[in-house]
């Protein structure tokens, strides 16, 4: 085994020493004839040994086993290199240079594969960027950087084409994003977040690669896509590429000469581009320019919000009022989200909302300012939660500290994010009945809400019980429709937040009613959502109503879709909510999944609407249903081109929840296919090869993410029944055995852990991960260990078929995707006994592959590799 590697190394070393010594003497001697013959003979024998890849692989193992001896080889290598130029005969110089080159190639036998130069489109990169821009704008950019780097490495994408694909996805996103908030999100993603992502990606580039030159090359290719760029410019009403070039130049990603050259080329192309002829477009301010200006404004607002609110509440109100005009709020939120400042932004408004709870002696003006600060902060926080997710609002939590009012209300009373609220929950039932009755009386008899000394957070908590009382009185004929109108006008007339709290309860209430019982509740929602017209309202009323309408429309969307009730919330100055997440009506979700995936496959890339549909289907059907049915769609593809395209698209779709989908794929779907002979025909080429590629890509991505200790960007908290309990798949205690391990090792000796793991028999199921003490309590580690045990049993079985071919493809893909010089990874879960079985497969019987699949940092790994090499 290793002794053979050391013997080869020893023979090589003796010949090498002889060559170096003879070379030195030959340079010094005056009678070179005898020295030339000896040197030529040594070099000839040395070249013969080193020309064999198998021998170089054995020497590589010996180098790791005897590291100190290799130092001497390197020293003598320098000596011979110095002597080569002084050798008197050209033939000897060529022989010596060949030997030096072969020896220097030994440490780099596991070099990376060459890039794919025959392709120009990479759907996975496109889809990963689309997913990030559509759903993960607020996430930290580091996971995206590492995910893109993983995709680039696994698919061996040339650097300039990789950067080109990122920019293409951004431009497509700008063109197809729905008008309104989504359009601003994509603009912020493209012009603020992506340049920062590229700055971090630059650090992943190889030392010998020029990132700036690759970036310049990518833009050169992008400029050739004139129709695409013209469409983006038309949509954004500006020169998008010029702005992107300037941002890249500011961050040091593009040199000044390249910037000028690219900008002039695009300017020349734009002269031929169709112009926006209509007169109103000349007054439209382009979103990219607004977003870029909004980014420093966010920082200034954060500083303003840090000031003592009690000193100048009127001044603060002026700042907030300016934020509400037009689309300023959405611009600022998008810029904050893209630059990682949204959570800080939200915390400032929670602090402001808390500030309004403290009441002193106040005048009418002071009371109205306090009411407005409460209302604006409440509405803004609702808008942030609905647009960017509740995680932007939730605090880290400090032991012993009281939860802020809005945070508590959002978690218990606010509809959305799949929550089904109980209208009879204590959060909707205020215990102080006299206060409820007093508020009912005030709303029913007064012409407007009283502002002075009002505790607005308390009123928000009382409103649901108040609405219930009013609703019951209307149902029983105690109140007329005119009285209901007066009450709802009083609720929404001054502080819009009260209408939001009232509709939150009504939405929960409507869900519990039959379709024929919902009329009065829906009428109340309609009344609360209609803006008032008149002068008897507080400052910034029209701006606040725009935000309120958007919040109410989001709250009611699911209920109104169920009842097909036409309630128009949209007011002048606001955009309707684009229901991109809605599924086609009256269609089984399995048919929706098939149709959406089929359309995506035909198109060749995933658009934002498809991503929303896939995300909704994943949430509705569960991880196993989603994964299993998409794998079935993959296995239906009989054309190689479409099967490989499907893999790239499925990998991106699995990024919706990569960790859980990988566990399901490797722990359930694959074992079911590999152990059921009735399903083996489904694993034929090309779908079987494509599934092997998908499995390896998902496994490697999940394992590298898990090793970095970072959660999957879209990893959501699921109910326990939606996650397999993987403890049965792999023993938590290394002295126990899972059922599968016992079945697979029934013909071997006892597998209890021995005092010295390296002393275990060669035919044991011991893997590098067990020697490295990789935690077997982690579900992914257990699933990978079991999968490789299953693969090992298939290789050792006497039955051959499509399942054995699948195993071969799986292992080939593991080697193809292996990171240069990388140790560990998913191959460390492979039992060492598999290596001798794998080399029997013709496509895997290569010395380089043997070195790649064994952990050469371990003595046992080196012994296994040496044994396998000698068998070749």
Coordinates of N, CA and C in Angstrom, one line a residue, residues 165-372:
X165 N -23.8 37.3 -16.6 CA -25.1 36.7 -16.2 C -25.7 37.4 -15.0
X166 N -24.9 37.8 -14.1 CA -25.4 38.6 -13.0 C -26.1 39.9 -13.5
X167 N -25.4 40.6 -14.4 CA -25.9 41.9 -14.9 C -27.1 41.7 -15.7
X168 N -27.1 40.6 -16.5 CA -28.3 40.3 -17.3 C -29.5 40.1 -16.4
X169 N -29.4 39.3 -15.4 CA -30.5 39.1 -14.5 C -31.0 40.4 -13.9
X170 N -30.1 41.3 -13.5 CA -30.5 42.5 -12.9 C -31.3 43.4 -13.9
X171 N -30.8 43.4 -15.2 CA -31.5 44.2 -16.2 C -32.9 43.6 -16.5
X172 N -33.0 42.3 -16.5 CA -34.3 41.6 -16.8 C -35.2 41.9 -15.6
X173 N -34.7 41.9 -14.4 CA -35.5 42.3 -13.2 C -36.1 43.7 -13.3
X174 N -35.2 44.6 -13.7 CA -35.7 46.0 -13.9 C -36.8 46.1 -14.9
X175 N -36.8 45.3 -15.9 CA -37.8 45.4 -17.0 C -39.1 44.7 -16.6
X176 N -39.0 43.6 -15.9 CA -40.3 42.8 -15.6 C -40.9 43.0 -14.3
X177 N -40.2 43.8 -13.4 CA -40.8 44.0 -12.0 C -42.1 44.8 -12.1
X178 N -43.1 44.4 -11.3 CA -44.4 45.1 -11.3 C -44.2 46.6 -10.9
X179 N -45.0 47.5 -11.4 CA -44.9 48.9 -11.0 C -45.2 49.0 -9.5
X180 N -44.6 50.1 -9.0 CA -44.8 50.4 -7.5 C -43.6 49.9 -6.7
X181 N -44.0 49.3 -5.5 CA -42.9 49.0 -4.6 C -41.9 48.0 -5.1
X182 N -42.4 47.0 -5.9 CA -41.5 45.9 -6.4 C -40.5 46.5 -7.4
X183 N -40.9 47.5 -8.2 CA -40.0 48.2 -9.1 C -38.9 48.9 -8.3
X184 N -39.3 49.6 -7.2 CA -38.3 50.3 -6.4 C -37.3 49.3 -5.8
X185 N -37.9 48.2 -5.3 CA -37.0 47.2 -4.7 C -36.0 46.7 -5.7
X186 N -36.4 46.4 -6.9 CA -35.4 45.9 -7.9 C -34.4 46.9 -8.3
X187 N -34.8 48.2 -8.3 CA -33.9 49.3 -8.6 C -32.8 49.4 -7.5
X188 N -33.3 49.3 -6.3 CA -32.3 49.4 -5.2 C -31.4 48.2 -5.2
X189 N -31.9 47.0 -5.5 CA -31.1 45.8 -5.5 C -30.0 45.9 -6.6
X190 N -30.4 46.4 -7.8 CA -29.5 46.5 -8.9 C -28.4 47.6 -8.7
X191 N -28.8 48.7 -8.2 CA -27.9 49.9 -8.2 C -27.2 50.0 -6.8
X192 N -27.7 49.4 -5.8 CA -27.1 49.6 -4.5 C -26.5 48.3 -3.9
X193 N -27.3 47.2 -4.0 CA -26.8 45.9 -3.4 C -25.9 45.1 -4.2
X194 N -26.2 45.0 -5.5 CA -25.3 44.2 -6.4 C -23.9 44.7 -6.5
X195 N -23.7 46.1 -6.6 CA -22.3 46.5 -6.6 C -21.5 46.1 -5.3
X196 N -22.2 46.2 -4.2 CA -21.6 45.8 -2.9 C -21.3 44.3 -2.9
X197 N -22.2 43.5 -3.5 CA -22.0 42.0 -3.6 C -20.7 41.8 -4.5
X198 N -20.6 42.5 -5.5 CA -19.4 42.3 -6.4 C -18.1 42.7 -5.8
X199 N -18.2 43.7 -4.9 CA -17.0 44.1 -4.1 C -16.5 42.9 -3.3
X200 N -17.5 42.2 -2.6 CA -17.2 41.0 -1.8 C -16.7 39.8 -2.7
X201 N -17.4 39.7 -3.9 CA -17.0 38.6 -4.8 C -15.6 38.7 -5.3
X202 N -15.1 39.9 -5.4 CA -13.8 40.2 -5.9 C -12.7 39.5 -5.0
X203 N -13.0 39.3 -3.7 CA -12.1 38.7 -2.8 C -12.0 37.2 -3.0
X204 N -13.0 36.6 -3.7 CA -13.1 35.2 -4.0 C -12.3 34.8 -5.3
X205 N -11.9 35.9 -6.0 CA -11.2 35.6 -7.3 C -9.8 35.0 -7.0
X206 N -9.4 34.2 -8.0 CA -8.1 33.6 -7.9 C -7.0 34.8 -8.0
X207 N -5.9 34.5 -7.4 CA -4.8 35.6 -7.3 C -4.4 36.0 -8.7
X208 N -4.4 35.0 -9.7 CA -3.9 35.3 -11.0 C -5.0 35.9 -11.9
X209 N -6.1 36.1 -11.4 CA -7.2 36.7 -12.2 C -7.4 38.2 -11.9
X210 N -7.6 38.9 -13.0 CA -7.9 40.4 -12.8 C -9.4 40.6 -12.8
X211 N -9.9 40.9 -11.7 CA -11.3 41.1 -11.5 C -11.8 42.2 -12.4
X212 N -11.1 43.3 -12.3 CA -11.5 44.5 -13.1 C -11.5 44.3 -14.6
X213 N -10.6 43.5 -15.1 CA -10.6 43.2 -16.5 C -11.8 42.2 -16.9
X214 N -12.1 41.3 -15.9 CA -13.3 40.5 -16.2 C -14.5 41.3 -16.2
X215 N -14.6 42.3 -15.3 CA -15.8 43.2 -15.2 C -15.9 44.0 -16.5
X216 N -14.8 44.5 -17.0 CA -14.8 45.2 -18.2 C -15.3 44.4 -19.4
X217 N -14.8 43.1 -19.4 CA -15.2 42.2 -20.5 C -16.7 41.9 -20.4
X218 N -17.2 41.7 -19.2 CA -18.6 41.4 -19.0 C -19.5 42.6 -19.5
X219 N -19.1 43.8 -19.2 CA -19.8 45.0 -19.7 C -19.7 45.1 -21.2
X220 N -18.6 44.7 -21.8 CA -18.4 44.7 -23.2 C -19.5 43.8 -23.9
X221 N -19.6 42.6 -23.3 CA -20.6 41.6 -23.8 C -22.0 42.2 -23.6
X222 N -22.2 42.8 -22.4 CA -23.6 43.3 -22.1 C -24.0 44.4 -23.1
X223 N -23.0 45.2 -23.5 CA -23.4 46.3 -24.4 C -23.8 45.8 -25.8
X224 N -23.5 44.5 -26.1 CA -24.0 43.9 -27.3 C -25.4 43.5 -27.3
X225 N -26.0 43.5 -26.1 CA -27.4 43.1 -25.9 C -28.3 44.4 -26.0
X226 N -28.1 45.1 -27.1 CA -28.7 46.4 -27.3 C -30.3 46.4 -27.0
X227 N -31.0 45.5 -27.6 CA -32.5 45.5 -27.4 C -32.9 45.4 -25.9
X228 N -32.1 44.6 -25.2 CA -32.4 44.4 -23.7 C -32.1 45.7 -23.0
X229 N -31.0 46.3 -23.3 CA -30.6 47.6 -22.6 C -31.6 48.7 -23.0
X230 N -32.0 48.7 -24.2 CA -32.9 49.8 -24.7 C -34.3 49.7 -23.9
X231 N -34.7 48.4 -23.7 CA -36.0 48.2 -23.0 C -35.9 48.6 -21.6
X232 N -34.7 48.3 -20.9 CA -34.5 48.7 -19.6 C -34.4 50.3 -19.4
X233 N -33.8 50.9 -20.4 CA -33.7 52.4 -20.4 C -35.1 53.0 -20.6
X234 N -35.9 52.3 -21.4 CA -37.2 52.8 -21.6 C -38.1 52.7 -20.4
X235 N -37.9 51.6 -19.7 CA -38.7 51.3 -18.5 C -38.3 52.3 -17.4
X236 N -37.0 52.5 -17.2 CA -36.5 53.4 -16.1 C -36.3 54.8 -16.5
X237 N -36.5 55.1 -17.8 CA -36.4 56.5 -18.3 C -35.1 57.2 -18.0
X238 N -34.0 56.4 -18.2 CA -32.6 56.9 -18.0 C -31.6 55.9 -18.6
X239 N -30.4 56.3 -18.6 CA -29.3 55.5 -19.1 C -28.8 54.6 -18.0
X240 N -29.4 53.4 -17.9 CA -29.1 52.5 -16.7 C -27.6 52.1 -16.7
X241 N -27.1 51.7 -17.9 CA -25.7 51.2 -17.9 C -24.8 52.3 -17.4
X242 N -25.0 53.5 -17.8 CA -24.1 54.6 -17.4 C -24.1 54.7 -15.9
X243 N -25.2 54.6 -15.3 CA -25.3 54.7 -13.8 C -24.6 53.5 -13.1
X244 N -24.8 52.3 -13.7 CA -24.1 51.1 -13.2 C -22.6 51.3 -13.3
X245 N -22.1 51.7 -14.5 CA -20.7 51.9 -14.7 C -20.1 52.9 -13.7
X246 N -20.8 54.0 -13.4 CA -20.3 54.9 -12.4 C -20.2 54.3 -11.0
X247 N -21.2 53.5 -10.6 CA -21.2 52.9 -9.3 C -20.0 51.9 -9.2
X248 N -19.8 51.2 -10.3 CA -18.7 50.2 -10.2 C -17.4 50.9 -10.2
X249 N -17.3 52.0 -10.9 CA -16.0 52.8 -10.9 C -15.8 53.4 -9.5
X250 N -16.8 53.9 -8.8 CA -16.7 54.4 -7.4 C -16.1 53.4 -6.5
X251 N -16.6 52.1 -6.7 CA -16.2 51.0 -5.7 C -14.9 50.3 -6.2
X252 N -14.2 50.9 -7.2 CA -12.9 50.3 -7.6 C -13.1 49.0 -8.4
X253 N -14.3 48.8 -9.0 CA -14.5 47.6 -9.8 C -14.2 47.8 -11.3
X254 N -14.0 49.0 -11.7 CA -13.8 49.4 -13.1 C -12.9 50.6 -13.1
X255 N -11.9 50.5 -14.0 CA -10.9 51.6 -14.1 C -11.5 52.8 -14.9
X256 N -10.9 53.9 -14.7 CA -11.4 55.2 -15.4 C -11.4 55.0 -16.9
X257 N -10.3 54.5 -17.5 CA -10.3 54.4 -19.0 C -11.4 53.4 -19.5
X258 N -11.6 52.3 -18.7 CA -12.7 51.4 -19.1 C -14.1 52.0 -19.0
X259 N -14.2 52.8 -17.9 CA -15.5 53.5 -17.7 C -15.8 54.5 -18.9
X260 N -14.8 55.3 -19.3 CA -15.0 56.2 -20.4 C -15.3 55.5 -21.7
X261 N -14.6 54.4 -21.9 CA -14.7 53.6 -23.2 C -16.1 53.0 -23.3
X262 N -16.6 52.4 -22.2 CA -17.9 51.7 -22.1 C -19.0 52.7 -22.2
X263 N -18.9 53.8 -21.5 CA -19.9 54.9 -21.5 C -20.1 55.5 -22.9
X264 N -19.0 55.7 -23.5 CA -19.1 56.3 -24.9 C -19.7 55.3 -25.9
X265 N -19.4 54.0 -25.7 CA -20.1 53.0 -26.6 C -21.6 53.0 -26.4
X266 N -22.0 53.0 -25.1 CA -23.4 53.0 -24.8 C -24.1 54.3 -25.3
X267 N -23.4 55.4 -25.2 CA -24.0 56.6 -25.6 C -24.2 56.6 -27.1
X268 N -23.3 56.0 -27.8 CA -23.5 55.9 -29.3 C -24.6 55.0 -29.7
X269 N -24.8 53.9 -28.9 CA -25.9 53.0 -29.2 C -27.2 53.7 -28.9
X270 N -27.3 54.5 -27.8 CA -28.5 55.1 -27.4 C -29.0 56.2 -28.4
X271 N -28.1 56.7 -29.2 CA -28.5 57.6 -30.3 C -29.5 56.9 -31.2
X272 N -29.4 55.6 -31.4 CA -30.3 54.9 -32.3 C -31.5 54.3 -31.6
X273 N -31.5 54.5 -30.2 CA -32.6 53.8 -29.4 C -33.9 54.6 -29.6
X274 N -35.0 53.9 -29.5 CA -36.3 54.5 -29.5 C -36.5 55.4 -28.3
X275 N -36.9 56.6 -28.5 CA -37.1 57.6 -27.4 C -38.5 57.5 -26.9
X276 N -38.7 58.0 -25.6 CA -40.0 58.1 -25.1 C -40.6 59.4 -25.5
X277 N -41.6 59.4 -26.4 CA -42.1 60.6 -27.1 C -43.1 61.4 -26.2
X278 N -43.9 60.7 -25.4 CA -45.0 61.4 -24.7 C -44.4 62.5 -23.8
X279 N -45.2 63.6 -23.7 CA -44.7 64.8 -22.9 C -44.6 64.5 -21.5
X280 N -45.4 63.6 -20.9 CA -45.3 63.5 -19.4 C -44.0 62.8 -19.0
X281 N -43.4 62.1 -19.9 CA -42.1 61.4 -19.5 C -41.0 62.3 -19.3
X282 N -41.1 63.5 -19.8 CA -40.0 64.5 -19.6 C -40.0 65.0 -18.1
X283 N -41.1 64.8 -17.5 CA -41.2 65.3 -16.0 C -41.0 64.1 -15.1
X284 N -40.9 62.8 -15.6 CA -40.8 61.7 -14.7 C -39.3 61.6 -14.2
X285 N -39.2 61.6 -12.9 CA -37.8 61.4 -12.3 C -37.5 59.9 -12.3
X286 N -36.4 59.6 -13.0 CA -36.0 58.1 -13.1 C -35.8 57.5 -11.7
X287 N -36.3 56.3 -11.5 CA -36.1 55.6 -10.2 C -34.6 55.4 -9.8
X288 N -33.8 55.0 -10.8 CA -32.4 54.7 -10.4 C -31.7 56.0 -9.7
X289 N -32.0 57.1 -10.3 CA -31.4 58.4 -9.8 C -32.0 58.7 -8.4
X290 N -33.3 58.4 -8.2 CA -33.9 58.7 -7.0 C -33.4 57.7 -5.9
X291 N -33.2 56.5 -6.3 CA -32.7 55.5 -5.3 C -31.3 55.8 -4.9
X292 N -30.4 56.2 -5.8 CA -29.1 56.6 -5.5 C -29.0 57.8 -4.6
X293 N -29.9 58.7 -4.7 CA -30.0 59.9 -3.9 C -30.6 59.6 -2.5
X294 N -31.5 58.5 -2.5 CA -32.2 58.2 -1.3 C -31.2 57.5 -0.3
X295 N -30.2 56.9 -0.8 CA -29.2 56.1 0.1 C -28.6 57.0 1.1
X296 N -28.0 58.2 0.8 CA -27.4 59.0 1.8 C -28.5 59.7 2.7
X297 N -29.7 59.9 2.1 CA -30.8 60.4 2.9 C -31.2 59.5 4.0
X298 N -31.1 58.2 3.8 CA -31.4 57.2 4.9 C -30.5 57.5 6.1
X299 N -29.2 57.6 5.8 CA -28.3 57.9 6.9 C -28.6 59.2 7.6
X300 N -29.0 60.2 6.9 CA -29.3 61.5 7.5 C -30.5 61.3 8.4
X301 N -31.5 60.6 7.9 CA -32.8 60.4 8.7 C -32.5 59.6 10.0
X302 N -31.6 58.6 9.9 CA -31.3 57.8 11.1 C -30.6 58.7 12.1
X303 N -29.8 59.7 11.7 CA -29.2 60.6 12.6 C -30.2 61.5 13.3
X304 N -31.1 62.0 12.4 CA -32.2 62.9 12.9 C -33.0 62.1 14.0
X305 N -33.3 60.9 13.7 CA -34.2 60.1 14.6 C -33.4 59.8 16.0
X306 N -32.1 60.0 16.0 CA -31.4 59.7 17.2 C -31.5 60.9 18.2
X307 N -32.0 62.0 17.7 CA -32.2 63.2 18.6 C -33.3 63.0 19.6
X308 N -33.3 63.8 20.7 CA -34.3 63.7 21.7 C -35.6 64.2 21.2
X309 N -36.6 63.3 21.1 CA -37.9 63.6 20.4 C -38.6 64.7 21.2
X310 N -38.4 64.8 22.5 CA -39.2 65.7 23.3 C -38.8 67.1 23.1
X311 N -37.6 67.4 22.6 CA -37.1 68.8 22.4 C -37.8 69.5 21.2
X312 N -38.0 68.7 20.1 CA -38.6 69.4 19.0 C -39.5 68.4 18.2
X313 N -40.6 68.0 18.8 CA -41.5 67.1 18.1 C -42.1 67.6 16.8
X314 N -42.3 69.0 16.8 CA -42.9 69.5 15.6 C -41.9 69.4 14.4
X315 N -40.6 69.6 14.7 CA -39.6 69.5 13.7 C -39.5 68.1 13.1
X316 N -39.6 67.1 14.1 CA -39.5 65.7 13.7 C -40.8 65.4 12.8
X317 N -41.9 65.9 13.2 CA -43.1 65.7 12.4 C -43.0 66.2 11.0
X318 N -42.3 67.3 10.8 CA -42.1 67.9 9.5 C -41.2 66.9 8.6
X319 N -40.2 66.3 9.3 CA -39.4 65.4 8.5 C -40.2 64.2 8.1
X320 N -41.0 63.6 9.0 CA -41.8 62.5 8.7 C -42.9 62.8 7.7
X321 N -43.4 64.0 7.8 CA -44.4 64.4 6.8 C -43.8 64.4 5.4
X322 N -42.6 64.9 5.3 CA -41.9 65.0 4.0 C -41.7 63.5 3.5
X323 N -41.4 62.6 4.4 CA -41.1 61.2 4.0 C -42.4 60.6 3.4
X324 N -43.6 61.1 3.8 CA -44.8 60.4 3.3 C -45.3 60.9 1.9
X325 N -44.7 62.0 1.4 CA -45.1 62.6 0.2 C -44.7 61.7 -1.0
X326 N -45.6 61.5 -2.0 CA -45.3 60.7 -3.2 C -44.9 59.4 -2.8
X327 N -43.8 59.0 -3.5 CA -43.2 57.6 -3.2 C -41.9 57.7 -2.4
X328 N -41.8 58.8 -1.6 CA -40.5 59.0 -0.8 C -40.3 57.9 0.2
X329 N -41.4 57.5 0.8 CA -41.2 56.4 1.9 C -40.7 55.1 1.2
X330 N -41.4 54.7 0.1 CA -40.9 53.5 -0.5 C -39.5 53.6 -1.0
X331 N -39.1 54.7 -1.5 CA -37.7 54.9 -2.0 C -36.8 54.8 -0.8
X332 N -37.1 55.4 0.3 CA -36.2 55.3 1.5 C -36.1 53.9 2.0
X333 N -37.3 53.3 2.1 CA -37.3 51.9 2.6 C -36.5 50.9 1.7
X334 N -36.6 51.1 0.4 CA -35.9 50.2 -0.5 C -34.4 50.5 -0.4
X335 N -34.0 51.7 -0.3 CA -32.6 52.0 -0.2 C -32.1 51.5 1.1
X336 N -32.8 51.6 2.2 CA -32.4 51.1 3.5 C -32.3 49.6 3.5
X337 N -33.3 48.9 2.8 CA -33.3 47.5 2.7 C -32.0 47.0 1.9
X338 N -31.7 47.6 0.8 CA -30.6 47.2 0.0 C -29.3 47.4 0.6
X339 N -29.2 48.3 1.6 CA -27.9 48.6 2.2 C -27.8 48.1 3.6
X340 N -28.8 47.3 4.0 CA -28.7 46.6 5.3 C -29.1 47.5 6.5
X341 N -29.8 48.7 6.2 CA -30.1 49.6 7.3 C -31.6 49.6 7.7
X342 N -32.3 48.7 7.1 CA -33.8 48.7 7.3 C -34.2 48.4 8.7
X343 N -33.5 47.4 9.3 CA -33.8 47.0 10.7 C -33.5 48.2 11.6
X344 N -32.4 48.9 11.4 CA -32.1 50.1 12.2 C -33.2 51.1 12.0
X345 N -33.6 51.3 10.8 CA -34.7 52.2 10.4 C -35.9 51.9 11.2
X346 N -36.3 50.6 11.2 CA -37.5 50.2 11.9 C -37.4 50.4 13.4
X347 N -36.2 50.1 14.0 CA -36.1 50.3 15.4 C -36.3 51.8 15.8
X348 N -35.8 52.7 15.0 CA -36.0 54.1 15.3 C -37.5 54.5 15.4
X349 N -38.3 53.9 14.5 CA -39.7 54.2 14.5 C -40.4 53.5 15.6
X350 N -39.9 52.3 16.1 CA -40.5 51.7 17.2 C -40.2 52.5 18.5
X351 N -39.0 53.1 18.6 CA -38.7 54.0 19.7 C -39.5 55.2 19.7
X352 N -39.8 55.8 18.5 CA -40.7 56.9 18.3 C -42.1 56.6 18.8
X353 N -42.6 55.4 18.4 CA -43.9 55.0 18.7 C -44.0 54.8 20.3
X354 N -43.0 54.3 20.9 CA -42.9 54.2 22.3 C -42.9 55.5 23.0
X355 N -42.2 56.5 22.4 CA -42.1 57.8 23.0 C -43.5 58.5 23.1
X356 N -44.4 58.2 22.2 CA -45.7 58.8 22.2 C -46.6 58.3 23.3
X357 N -46.2 57.2 24.0 CA -46.9 56.7 25.1 C -46.8 57.5 26.4
X358 N -45.8 58.3 26.4 CA -45.5 59.1 27.6 C -46.2 60.5 27.5
X359 N -47.2 60.7 28.4 CA -48.0 61.9 28.3 C -47.8 62.8 29.5
X360 N -47.6 64.1 29.2 CA -47.5 65.1 30.2 C -48.7 66.1 30.0
X361 N -48.5 67.2 30.6 CA -49.5 68.3 30.4 C -49.3 68.7 28.9
X362 N -50.4 68.7 28.1 CA -50.3 69.0 26.7 C -51.4 69.9 26.3
X363 N -51.1 70.8 25.3 CA -52.0 71.7 24.7 C -52.7 70.9 23.6
X364 N -53.7 71.6 22.9 CA -54.3 71.0 21.8 C -53.3 70.7 20.7
X365 N -52.4 71.6 20.4 CA -51.4 71.4 19.4 C -50.5 70.3 19.7
X366 N -50.0 70.3 21.0 CA -49.1 69.2 21.4 C -49.8 67.8 21.3
X367 N -51.1 67.8 21.7 CA -51.8 66.5 21.6 C -51.9 66.0 20.2
X368 N -52.2 67.0 19.2 CA -52.3 66.6 17.8 C -51.0 66.1 17.2
X369 N -49.9 66.8 17.7 CA -48.5 66.4 17.2 C -48.2 65.0 17.7
X370 N -48.6 64.7 19.0 CA -48.3 63.4 19.6 C -49.2 62.3 18.8
X371 N -50.4 62.6 18.5 CA -51.3 61.7 17.8 C -50.7 61.4 16.4
X372 N -50.2 62.4 15.8 CA -49.6 62.2 14.4 C -48.4 61.4 14.5

